Structure formats: structure tokens, C-alpha cells
Short mmCIF file of C-alpha atoms and ligand atoms in Angstrom, two decimals:
data_model
loop_
_atom_site.label_atom_id
_atom_site.label_comp_id
_atom_site.label_asym_id
_atom_site.label_seq_id
_atom_site.Cartn_x
_atom_site.Cartn_y
_atom_site.Cartn_z
CA UNK A 1125 -5.08 -4.92 -21.38
CA UNK A 1126 -3.74 -2.01 -19.33
CA UNK A 1127 -3.84 0.29 -22.42
CA UNK A 1128 -6.29 -1.49 -24.66
CA UNK A 1129 -8.01 1.67 -25.96
CA UNK A 1130 -4.60 3.20 -26.79
CA UNK A 1131 -3.68 0.25 -29.03
CA UNK A 1132 -7.20 -0.02 -30.51
CA UNK A 1133 -6.87 3.59 -31.64
CA UNK A 1134 -3.49 2.99 -33.26
CA UNK A 1135 -4.78 -0.19 -34.87
CA UNK A 1136 -7.80 1.70 -36.25
CA UNK A 1137 -10.24 -0.60 -34.52
CA UNK A 1138 -13.44 0.20 -32.59
CA UNK A 1139 -13.82 -3.10 -30.86
CA UNK A 1140 -11.38 -5.66 -29.44
CA UNK A 1141 -13.79 -8.39 -30.58
CA UNK A 1142 -13.18 -7.42 -34.23
CA UNK A 1143 -11.89 -10.40 -36.19
CA UNK A 1144 -8.93 -8.28 -37.34
CA UNK A 1145 -8.03 -7.29 -33.78
CA UNK A 1146 -5.37 -9.88 -32.77
CA UNK A 1147 -3.13 -9.26 -35.78
CA UNK A 1148 -3.59 -5.49 -35.84
CA UNK A 1149 -3.21 -4.99 -32.09
CA UNK A 1150 0.00 -6.98 -32.10
CA UNK A 1151 1.35 -4.89 -34.96
CA UNK A 1152 0.28 -1.67 -33.20
CA UNK A 1153 2.01 -2.75 -30.00
CA UNK A 1154 5.23 -3.84 -31.75
CA UNK A 1155 5.36 -0.64 -33.80
CA UNK A 1156 4.74 1.65 -30.83
CA UNK A 1157 7.46 -0.18 -28.87
CA UNK A 1158 9.85 0.19 -31.83
CA UNK A 1159 10.03 -3.58 -32.20
CA UNK A 1160 8.12 -4.16 -35.42
CA UNK A 1161 10.04 -6.37 -37.83
CA UNK A 1162 10.92 -4.74 -41.14
CA UNK A 1163 8.43 -6.04 -43.68
CA UNK A 1164 9.95 -6.74 -47.07
CA UNK A 1165 7.99 -5.16 -49.88
CA UNK A 1166 6.92 -7.83 -52.32
CA UNK A 1167 6.54 -6.50 -55.80
CA UNK A 1168 2.94 -5.85 -56.71
CA UNK A 1169 1.66 -7.04 -53.30
CA UNK A 1170 0.39 -4.45 -50.82
CA UNK A 1171 0.37 -5.36 -47.09
CA UNK A 1172 -3.22 -5.78 -45.88
CA UNK A 1173 -2.69 -3.23 -43.10
CA UNK A 1174 0.05 -0.88 -42.00
CA UNK A 1175 0.35 1.41 -38.98
CA UNK A 1176 -0.12 5.10 -39.53
CA UNK A 1177 2.59 6.73 -37.38
CA UNK A 1178 0.51 9.90 -36.97
CA UNK A 1179 -2.01 7.88 -34.98
CA UNK A 1180 0.70 6.78 -32.54
CA UNK A 1181 1.59 10.41 -31.88
CA UNK A 1182 -2.06 11.41 -31.54
CA UNK A 1183 -2.70 8.60 -29.03
CA UNK A 1184 0.40 9.53 -27.00
CA UNK A 1185 -0.71 13.16 -26.86
CA UNK A 1186 -4.19 12.29 -25.58
CA UNK A 1187 -3.78 11.71 -21.78
CA UNK A 1188 -6.89 9.53 -21.50
CA UNK A 1189 -5.72 7.21 -24.29
CA UNK A 1190 -2.09 7.30 -23.21
CA UNK A 1191 -3.09 6.16 -19.69
CA UNK A 1192 -5.36 3.45 -21.09
CA UNK A 1193 -8.41 4.91 -19.39
CA UNK A 1194 -11.97 4.18 -20.56
CA UNK A 1195 -14.38 7.11 -20.71
CA UNK A 1196 -16.66 5.95 -17.87
CA UNK A 1197 -13.67 5.69 -15.54
CA UNK A 1198 -12.23 9.03 -16.59
CA UNK A 1199 -15.57 10.74 -15.88
CA UNK A 1200 -15.93 9.01 -12.51
CA UNK A 1201 -12.34 9.71 -11.48
CA UNK A 1202 -12.49 13.37 -12.46
CA UNK A 1203 -15.86 13.92 -10.76
CA UNK A 1204 -14.68 12.35 -7.49
CA UNK A 1205 -10.99 13.29 -7.30
CA UNK A 1206 -10.85 16.56 -9.22
CA UNK A 1207 -7.33 17.73 -10.14
CA UNK A 1208 -5.75 14.74 -8.35
CA UNK A 1209 -7.28 12.32 -10.88
CA UNK A 1210 -4.78 12.94 -13.70
CA UNK A 1211 -1.87 11.82 -11.46
CA UNK A 1212 -3.70 8.72 -10.24
CA UNK A 1213 -4.90 7.83 -13.73
CA UNK A 1214 -1.27 7.83 -14.89
CA UNK A 1215 -0.16 5.78 -11.86
CA UNK A 1216 -2.92 3.22 -12.50
CA UNK A 1217 -1.54 2.73 -16.03
CA UNK A 1218 1.78 1.36 -14.72
CA UNK A 1219 2.59 -2.32 -14.32
CA UNK A 1220 2.42 -3.37 -10.65
CA UNK A 1221 5.50 -4.28 -8.63
CA UNK A 1222 5.73 -7.66 -6.97
CA UNK A 1223 5.65 -7.54 -3.18
CA UNK A 1224 5.62 -10.39 -0.70
CA UNK A 1225 4.80 -10.36 3.01
CA UNK A 1226 6.86 -12.50 5.35
CA UNK A 1227 4.89 -14.88 7.55
CA UNK A 1228 6.10 -13.84 11.00
CA UNK A 1229 4.90 -17.19 12.38
CA UNK A 1230 7.83 -18.78 10.51
CA UNK A 1231 10.56 -16.18 11.05
CA UNK A 1232 11.80 -12.69 10.28
CA UNK A 1233 11.91 -11.01 6.90
CA UNK A 1234 15.73 -11.14 6.95
CA UNK A 1235 15.51 -14.92 7.42
CA UNK A 1236 13.04 -15.11 4.54
CA UNK A 1237 15.44 -13.10 2.40
CA UNK A 1238 18.19 -15.68 3.11
CA UNK A 1239 15.87 -18.57 2.24
CA UNK A 1240 14.88 -16.89 -1.03
CA UNK A 1241 18.53 -16.25 -1.83
CA UNK A 1242 19.29 -19.94 -1.32
CA UNK A 1243 16.69 -20.63 -4.02
CA UNK A 1244 18.26 -18.02 -6.36
CA UNK A 1245 15.41 -15.54 -5.81
CA UNK A 1246 16.82 -12.07 -5.18
CA UNK A 1247 14.73 -9.73 -3.05
CA UNK A 1248 15.00 -6.27 -1.48
CA UNK A 1249 13.79 -4.99 1.88
CA UNK A 1250 11.11 -2.30 1.64
CA UNK A 1251 11.94 0.64 3.93
CA UNK A 1252 9.31 1.61 6.55
CA UNK A 1253 7.23 -1.48 5.86
CA UNK A 1254 8.19 -4.10 8.43
CA UNK A 1255 6.82 -7.20 6.69
CA UNK A 1256 7.51 -6.47 3.01
CA UNK A 1257 10.07 -7.59 0.44
CA UNK A 1258 10.10 -6.66 -3.20
CA UNK A 1259 10.83 -9.28 -5.84
CA UNK A 1260 12.10 -8.09 -9.21
CA UNK A 1261 11.59 -10.03 -12.41
CA UNK A 1262 9.41 -12.95 -13.22
CA UNK A 1263 10.75 -15.73 -10.99
CA UNK A 1264 8.36 -18.65 -10.32
CA UNK A 1265 7.70 -17.69 -6.70
CA UNK A 1266 4.91 -20.14 -6.01
CA UNK A 1267 7.06 -23.12 -6.95
CA UNK A 1268 9.71 -22.15 -4.43
CA UNK A 1269 10.19 -24.35 -1.39
CA UNK A 1270 9.84 -21.44 0.99
CA UNK A 1271 6.39 -20.60 -0.44
CA UNK A 1272 5.30 -24.21 -0.11
CA UNK A 1273 6.58 -24.19 3.47
CA UNK A 1274 4.41 -21.14 4.20
CA UNK A 1275 7.15 -18.55 4.63
CA UNK A 1276 5.44 -15.81 2.64
CA UNK A 1277 2.35 -14.61 0.80
CA UNK A 1278 2.27 -12.43 -2.27
CA UNK A 1279 0.50 -9.26 -1.08
CA UNK A 1280 0.61 -5.70 -2.33
CA UNK A 1281 2.38 -3.10 -0.21
CA UNK A 1282 -0.76 -1.00 0.32
CA UNK A 1283 -2.75 -4.02 1.40
CA UNK A 1284 -0.10 -4.81 4.04
CA UNK A 1285 -0.95 -1.54 5.82
CA UNK A 1286 -4.46 -2.68 6.68
CA UNK A 1287 -3.77 -5.40 9.28
CA UNK A 1288 -1.00 -3.18 10.69
CA UNK A 1289 -3.56 -0.40 11.20
CA UNK A 1290 -5.96 -2.87 12.83
CA UNK A 1291 -3.06 -3.81 15.15
CA UNK A 1292 -4.51 -6.97 16.71
CA UNK A 1293 -2.55 -8.19 19.73
CA UNK A 1294 -1.85 -11.76 20.88
CA UNK A 1295 -4.73 -13.05 23.02
CA UNK A 1296 -7.40 -10.83 21.47
CA UNK A 1297 -10.64 -11.83 19.73
CA UNK A 1298 -10.43 -10.50 16.17
CA UNK A 1299 -13.25 -10.77 13.62
CA UNK A 1300 -12.38 -10.47 9.92
CA UNK A 1301 -15.94 -10.06 8.67
CA UNK A 1302 -15.39 -9.92 4.88
CA UNK A 1303 -12.45 -12.31 4.86
CA UNK A 1304 -12.69 -13.64 1.31
CA UNK A 1305 -9.80 -16.03 0.70
CA UNK A 1306 -7.97 -14.46 3.62
CA UNK A 1307 -5.24 -12.16 2.32
CA UNK A 1308 -5.57 -10.03 5.44
CA UNK A 1309 -6.68 -12.81 7.80
CA UNK A 1310 -3.29 -14.47 7.39
CA UNK A 1311 -1.54 -11.20 8.23
CA UNK A 1312 -3.76 -10.75 11.29
CA UNK A 1313 -2.88 -14.26 12.46
CA UNK A 1314 0.84 -13.55 12.12
CA UNK A 1315 0.52 -10.33 14.14
CA UNK A 1316 -1.40 -12.23 16.86
CA UNK A 1317 1.39 -14.84 16.99
CA UNK A 1318 -1.20 -17.65 16.92
CA UNK A 1319 -2.52 -16.54 20.34
CA UNK A 1320 -6.15 -15.57 20.90
CA UNK A 1321 -9.02 -16.19 18.46
CA UNK A 1322 -9.70 -15.15 14.88
CA UNK A 1323 -13.16 -15.52 13.39
CA UNK A 1324 -13.11 -15.16 9.60
CA UNK A 1325 -16.50 -14.65 7.97
CA UNK A 1326 -17.81 -14.25 4.43
CA UNK A 1327 -20.98 -14.86 2.45
CA UNK A 1328 -19.20 -17.30 0.11
CA UNK A 1329 -18.25 -20.73 1.43
CA UNK A 1330 -15.81 -21.46 -1.41
CA UNK A 1331 -13.68 -18.49 -0.36
CA UNK A 1332 -13.64 -19.63 3.25
CA UNK A 1333 -12.61 -23.14 2.09
CA UNK A 1334 -9.71 -21.60 0.20
CA UNK A 1335 -8.80 -19.56 3.27
CA UNK A 1336 -8.66 -22.73 5.39
CA UNK A 1337 -6.19 -24.29 2.92
CA UNK A 1338 -3.98 -21.21 3.01
CA UNK A 1339 -4.13 -21.08 6.80
CA UNK A 1340 -2.99 -24.71 7.00
CA UNK A 1341 0.04 -24.02 4.82
CA UNK A 1342 1.03 -21.00 6.85
CA UNK A 1343 0.76 -22.77 10.23
CA UNK A 1344 -2.21 -20.91 11.75
CA UNK A 1345 -4.08 -22.76 14.48
CA UNK A 1346 -6.38 -20.16 16.07
CA UNK A 1347 -8.71 -19.59 13.12
CA UNK A 1348 -12.41 -20.35 12.88
CA UNK A 1349 -14.38 -19.72 9.67
CA UNK A 1350 -18.09 -18.89 9.67
CA UNK A 1351 -20.36 -18.58 6.66
CA UNK A 1352 -22.74 -15.62 6.98
CA UNK A 1353 -26.19 -16.93 6.04
CA UNK A 1354 -28.29 -14.43 7.95
CA UNK A 1355 -27.84 -11.52 10.35
CA UNK A 1356 -27.98 -13.99 13.27
CA UNK A 1357 -24.26 -14.81 12.92
CA UNK A 1358 -23.45 -11.12 13.28
CA UNK A 1359 -25.85 -10.53 16.20
CA UNK A 1360 -24.38 -13.48 18.08
CA UNK A 1361 -21.03 -11.67 18.22
CA UNK A 1362 -22.50 -8.37 19.39
CA UNK A 1363 -20.10 -6.32 21.58
CA UNK A 1364 -17.60 -9.17 21.87
CA UNK A 1365 -14.59 -8.43 19.64
CA UNK A 1366 -11.44 -6.48 20.46
CA UNK A 1367 -10.81 -5.86 16.77
CA UNK A 1368 -13.11 -6.01 13.73
CA UNK A 1369 -11.89 -5.74 10.15
CA UNK A 1370 -14.46 -4.72 7.52
CA UNK A 1371 -12.66 -5.11 4.20
CA UNK A 1372 -15.87 -4.42 2.29
CA UNK A 1373 -16.81 -5.29 -1.30
CA UNK A 1374 -15.90 -2.29 -3.47
CA UNK A 1375 -15.32 -1.11 -7.05
CA UNK A 1376 -11.69 -2.28 -6.93
CA UNK A 1377 -10.62 0.92 -8.69
CA UNK A 1378 -7.46 1.10 -6.59
CA UNK A 1379 -6.17 -2.22 -7.90
CA UNK A 1380 -6.58 -1.71 -11.66
CA UNK A 1381 -2.84 -2.19 -12.19
CA UNK A 1382 -3.25 -5.76 -11.02
CA UNK A 1383 -6.69 -6.32 -12.62
CA UNK A 1384 -6.62 -4.23 -15.81
CA UNK A 1385 -9.44 -6.30 -17.39
CA UNK A 1386 -11.78 -4.53 -14.94
CA UNK A 1387 -11.33 -1.33 -16.98
CA UNK A 1388 -13.09 -2.97 -19.91
CA UNK A 1389 -15.37 -5.22 -17.92
CA UNK A 1390 -16.05 -3.53 -14.56
CA UNK A 1391 -16.89 -5.76 -11.63
CA UNK A 1392 -19.74 -3.49 -10.51
CA UNK A 1393 -22.82 -2.20 -12.28
CA UNK A 1394 -24.34 0.24 -9.80
CA UNK A 1395 -22.05 2.39 -7.64
CA UNK A 1396 -24.88 3.71 -5.44
CA UNK A 1397 -26.10 0.19 -4.73
CA UNK A 1398 -22.56 -0.92 -3.89
CA UNK A 1399 -22.16 2.04 -1.52
CA UNK A 1400 -25.46 1.14 0.17
CA UNK A 1401 -24.10 -2.38 0.82
CA UNK A 1402 -20.87 -0.92 2.24
CA UNK A 1403 -22.81 1.38 4.60
CA UNK A 1404 -25.04 -1.50 5.70
CA UNK A 1405 -22.00 -3.66 6.51
CA UNK A 1406 -20.34 -0.79 8.39
CA UNK A 1407 -23.44 -0.07 10.47
CA UNK A 1408 -24.42 -3.63 11.33
CA UNK A 1409 -21.04 -5.38 11.59
CA UNK A 1410 -19.29 -2.66 13.62
CA UNK A 1411 -21.59 -3.64 16.50
CA UNK A 1412 -19.46 -6.77 16.92
CA UNK A 1413 -16.77 -4.58 18.53
CA UNK A 1414 -16.94 -4.27 22.29
CA UNK A 1415 -16.72 -0.89 24.02
CA UNK A 1416 -13.06 0.10 23.83
CA UNK A 1417 -12.59 -2.18 20.81
CA UNK A 1418 -11.58 -0.97 17.35
CA UNK A 1419 -12.97 -1.38 13.86
CA UNK A 1420 -11.07 -0.88 10.62
CA UNK A 1421 -13.18 -0.11 7.55
CA UNK A 1422 -11.16 -0.67 4.35
CA UNK A 1423 -11.56 -0.69 0.57
CA UNK A 1424 -9.28 -1.20 -2.41
CA UNK A 1425 -10.72 1.94 -3.98
CA UNK A 1426 -9.65 5.58 -4.07
CA UNK A 1427 -13.14 7.03 -4.61
CA UNK A 1428 -14.24 9.30 -1.71
CA UNK A 1429 -17.82 8.05 -2.17
CA UNK A 1430 -16.74 4.58 -1.01
CA UNK A 1431 -14.29 5.88 1.57
CA UNK A 1432 -14.27 9.04 3.67
CA UNK A 1433 -17.88 9.86 2.72
CA UNK A 1434 -19.00 6.46 4.01
CA UNK A 1435 -17.17 6.92 7.28
CA UNK A 1436 -18.47 10.49 7.72
CA UNK A 1437 -22.05 9.28 7.15
CA UNK A 1438 -21.56 6.45 9.63
CA UNK A 1439 -20.15 8.73 12.34
CA UNK A 1440 -23.00 11.18 11.89
CA UNK A 1441 -25.57 8.44 12.47
CA UNK A 1442 -23.94 6.30 15.19
CA UNK A 1443 -25.23 8.35 18.15
CA UNK A 1444 -21.71 8.93 19.42
CA UNK A 1445 -20.93 5.21 19.79
CA UNK A 1446 -17.75 5.49 17.68
CA UNK A 1447 -14.98 8.02 17.15
CA UNK A 1448 -12.54 8.28 14.28
CA UNK A 1449 -8.99 7.48 15.34
CA UNK A 1450 -7.27 7.75 11.97
CA UNK A 1451 -8.03 7.49 8.26
CA UNK A 1452 -5.67 7.24 5.33
CA UNK A 1453 -5.96 6.92 1.58
CA UNK A 1454 -2.99 5.27 -0.08
CA UNK A 1455 -2.95 6.61 -3.62
CA UNK A 1456 -1.19 4.49 -6.27
CA UNK A 1457 1.02 7.48 -7.14
CA UNK A 1458 2.34 7.72 -3.56
CA UNK A 1459 4.22 4.44 -2.98
CA UNK A 1460 4.18 2.70 -6.32
CA UNK A 1461 1.57 0.35 -4.90
CA UNK A 1462 -2.13 -0.35 -5.37
CA UNK A 1463 -4.66 2.15 -4.03
CA UNK A 1464 -6.41 1.56 -0.69
CA UNK A 1465 -8.42 3.41 1.93
CA UNK A 1466 -8.60 2.53 5.61
CA UNK A 1467 -10.24 4.14 8.62
CA UNK A 1468 -9.79 3.12 12.25
CA UNK A 1469 -12.83 3.68 14.48
CA UNK A 1470 -12.95 3.21 18.25
CA UNK A 1471 -16.12 2.07 19.99
CA UNK A 1472 -16.72 4.44 22.87
CA UNK A 1473 -20.24 3.50 24.02
C1 SAM B 1997 -12.63 -6.93 -0.80
S1 SAM B 1997 -13.13 -8.55 -0.67
C2 SAM B 1997 -12.24 -9.14 0.72
C3 SAM B 1997 -10.81 -9.47 0.47
C4 SAM B 1997 -10.16 -10.15 1.64
N1 SAM B 1997 -10.35 -9.45 2.88
C5 SAM B 1997 -8.66 -10.34 1.39
O1 SAM B 1997 -7.84 -9.66 2.00
O2 SAM B 1997 -8.32 -11.20 0.58
C6 SAM B 1997 -14.74 -8.40 -0.02
C7 SAM B 1997 -15.37 -9.69 0.46
O3 SAM B 1997 -16.63 -9.38 1.05
C8 SAM B 1997 -17.49 -10.46 0.82
N2 SAM B 1997 -18.87 -9.96 1.06
C9 SAM B 1997 -19.74 -9.39 0.19
N3 SAM B 1997 -20.87 -9.03 0.83
C10 SAM B 1997 -20.71 -9.38 2.13
C11 SAM B 1997 -21.52 -9.30 3.30
N4 SAM B 1997 -22.75 -8.77 3.25
N5 SAM B 1997 -21.03 -9.78 4.46
C12 SAM B 1997 -19.78 -10.31 4.51
N6 SAM B 1997 -18.97 -10.43 3.45
C13 SAM B 1997 -19.43 -9.97 2.28
C14 SAM B 1997 -17.17 -10.91 -0.59
O4 SAM B 1997 -17.55 -12.26 -0.78
C15 SAM B 1997 -15.65 -10.70 -0.64
O5 SAM B 1997 -14.98 -11.89 -0.34
#
């Protein structure tokens, strides 16, 4: 799926839904990898299809095909990232690494490493990333006892930066306003050492239900979930939170390594409409922070339109109520991780 157009070209197909696609794509893949079995020539019988080696070379020499990039994405990436796009396009074509985050409520990452070792799961410490371990190979992590006991979550390296940037402290009131199934909520809870209050909100109840299950397994007891049904829930929390995380809905273009199907079936239809939703969330939900409190706006996208341009627009229109403390884009090419953007804003008035 990561390089579907590359293999379609070699297989001389226009459409993956073609009835001939499964057989031909498999042959194209095996041949390009140098793993195609030698086919015995049967006298008088021609094979129904054979790979033309010139097409493999042509596909490899075309950067867009070689990186498995559809045309719409290539145009969007080039328009928004300019010369940087070619590097990120190539990085997004790689298979993702497997990172886990230790649950600090259970113990340290060195202790987790020992527990994993006892279950024959080798892991490596990730330098400069206090909660992360890397797991090589395809071990069944979720069947391990230490996963079932809540010792870790699978979470990409880039994503682990977000709660660290939010830096919630024990005893604080933290609102995770687009919590989804809680990837970052669980990290926030660990950093708060189960002290203080976390309010996790979303517009989808089924995600919050899933979050509650995960929170139970990981031993969190200071979490409240709230379904957002109208703006009242947001207004009720006006100027009350020490920390607010806005991990807004986005194109997901930073996490294509993990979700390569989205290249062929994008999860968004209208980028401008999506950006309008992001700006609306940023403007309305940031008011939940109290004066002196901090808001982190984050996306799993590397498009400036969803990221620094949103924050710049917000700052221009907030009448001086917020200042930018720090913003960072983690490009997939930088750390061999998914792509993310995060901006920390301080409420000053
Ligand atoms: C990027 S995902 C969040 C991922 C989550 N924070 C995590 O770490 O697993 C964005 C979430 O925003 C939610 N959402 C969409 N529109 C929203 C809105 N107006 N208010 C709050 N949440 C919204 C979606 O349901 C989705 O779960």
C-alpha cells in the first residue's frame, strides 16, 4: 500500500480494482524485490503475463512513483513545503519503526526493559526521549504480560513529544479537548503522577469509552471524560485550566507511514474546511486556559496551512491574550518518526 502506484505501473495496471491486479501486483513486487520464482517454460504455452524489466527501471527513476506518492499529494506537498517536500516524500515512503512509551505510573523505562526482556522481547532505549523504547521485529507486543498489566503503550516517537511540551504538573487541572481514544491523555496522566484532574473531551462517545478502558488498564484514577454536545461544555470550563491540549482533527499527512491507505483514500475531502474547523477549535477552546495557563495546539500533519499559519492567524486575532512560547515541526526525515507539529501558547490576559 505504501508504494501502490509504483507496483501498478510495473504491473501495467491503471486501477488496483482491476480483476488482474492481485496476481500481477504480486508478480511485480516479487520481481522488483528479486524474489520471483523462475517460471519453467512449457513448450507451446506462453505465460499470460510477464514483467517488463524496463518498466521497473522507469518506475525507480521517477521520484514520485519510487516514493509511492499520488499526484494530489505530490502537488499539495510541493506547493506547501517547496524544496523540502522531496526529502519528506521519501521519508514518508519508509516503513515505520515500532516505538513504545513506558507508563511512568508503573515504573521506569529501565524496569520496563527488564520486564520485556523476561518475556523475550528485546528493546533499545531511545536517546534524548525519556519515555521511549524501540522494539525491533514483529513480536506480539499486545499479548505480552507487561502490556496487559499496563506497563506501556505503543506510541510513535514524535507523538511522545506532545505531552512533554504541554508539561502538565501533578496537582494541575489539564483539559485534553480532542482526546480521541486517549493516546496523549494517558501520557498526560503519567506525567501528572495521578495527582490533580484531567478532563478528556471529544465529540465521539465511542472514542471516550475506549479511552476509559485504556485508562483502567494503565491505572489512572484522576480522569473524567466529557462528550462535547454543544459549546456549553466548553464555556463551562472558561478560564479554569492550567493546561489545555488541542490535538485537532487534521489531514494526517504526517502519519502516512503508519496509515498508507490514506494516500489512496484520503481521510479528508476539503482542506480549507478542515482548516476552518481547526481555527474554530483553537479560538474557542483555548479560552478554557486560565491567565498564566498554557495551551498546546498540535497536528499529525506537516502542512504549514494546518500548522504555523493557523497559529499565526490565531495570534493576530486574539487581542494580545496569548503569546507564542515555542513551536516545532517534527519532520519524518528528522528522527525516523511520524510527522507532527506542536505550538505552545501562554495565556497572558
Ligand atoms: C487527531 S485526533 C485526536 C487523537 C488523540 N488526541 C490521541 O492522541 O489519540 C482528533 C480528535 O478530535 C475529535 N474532534 C473532531 N472535531 C472536534 C471538535 N469540534 N471538538 C472536539 N473534538 C473534536 C475527533 O473525534 C478526534 O478524536
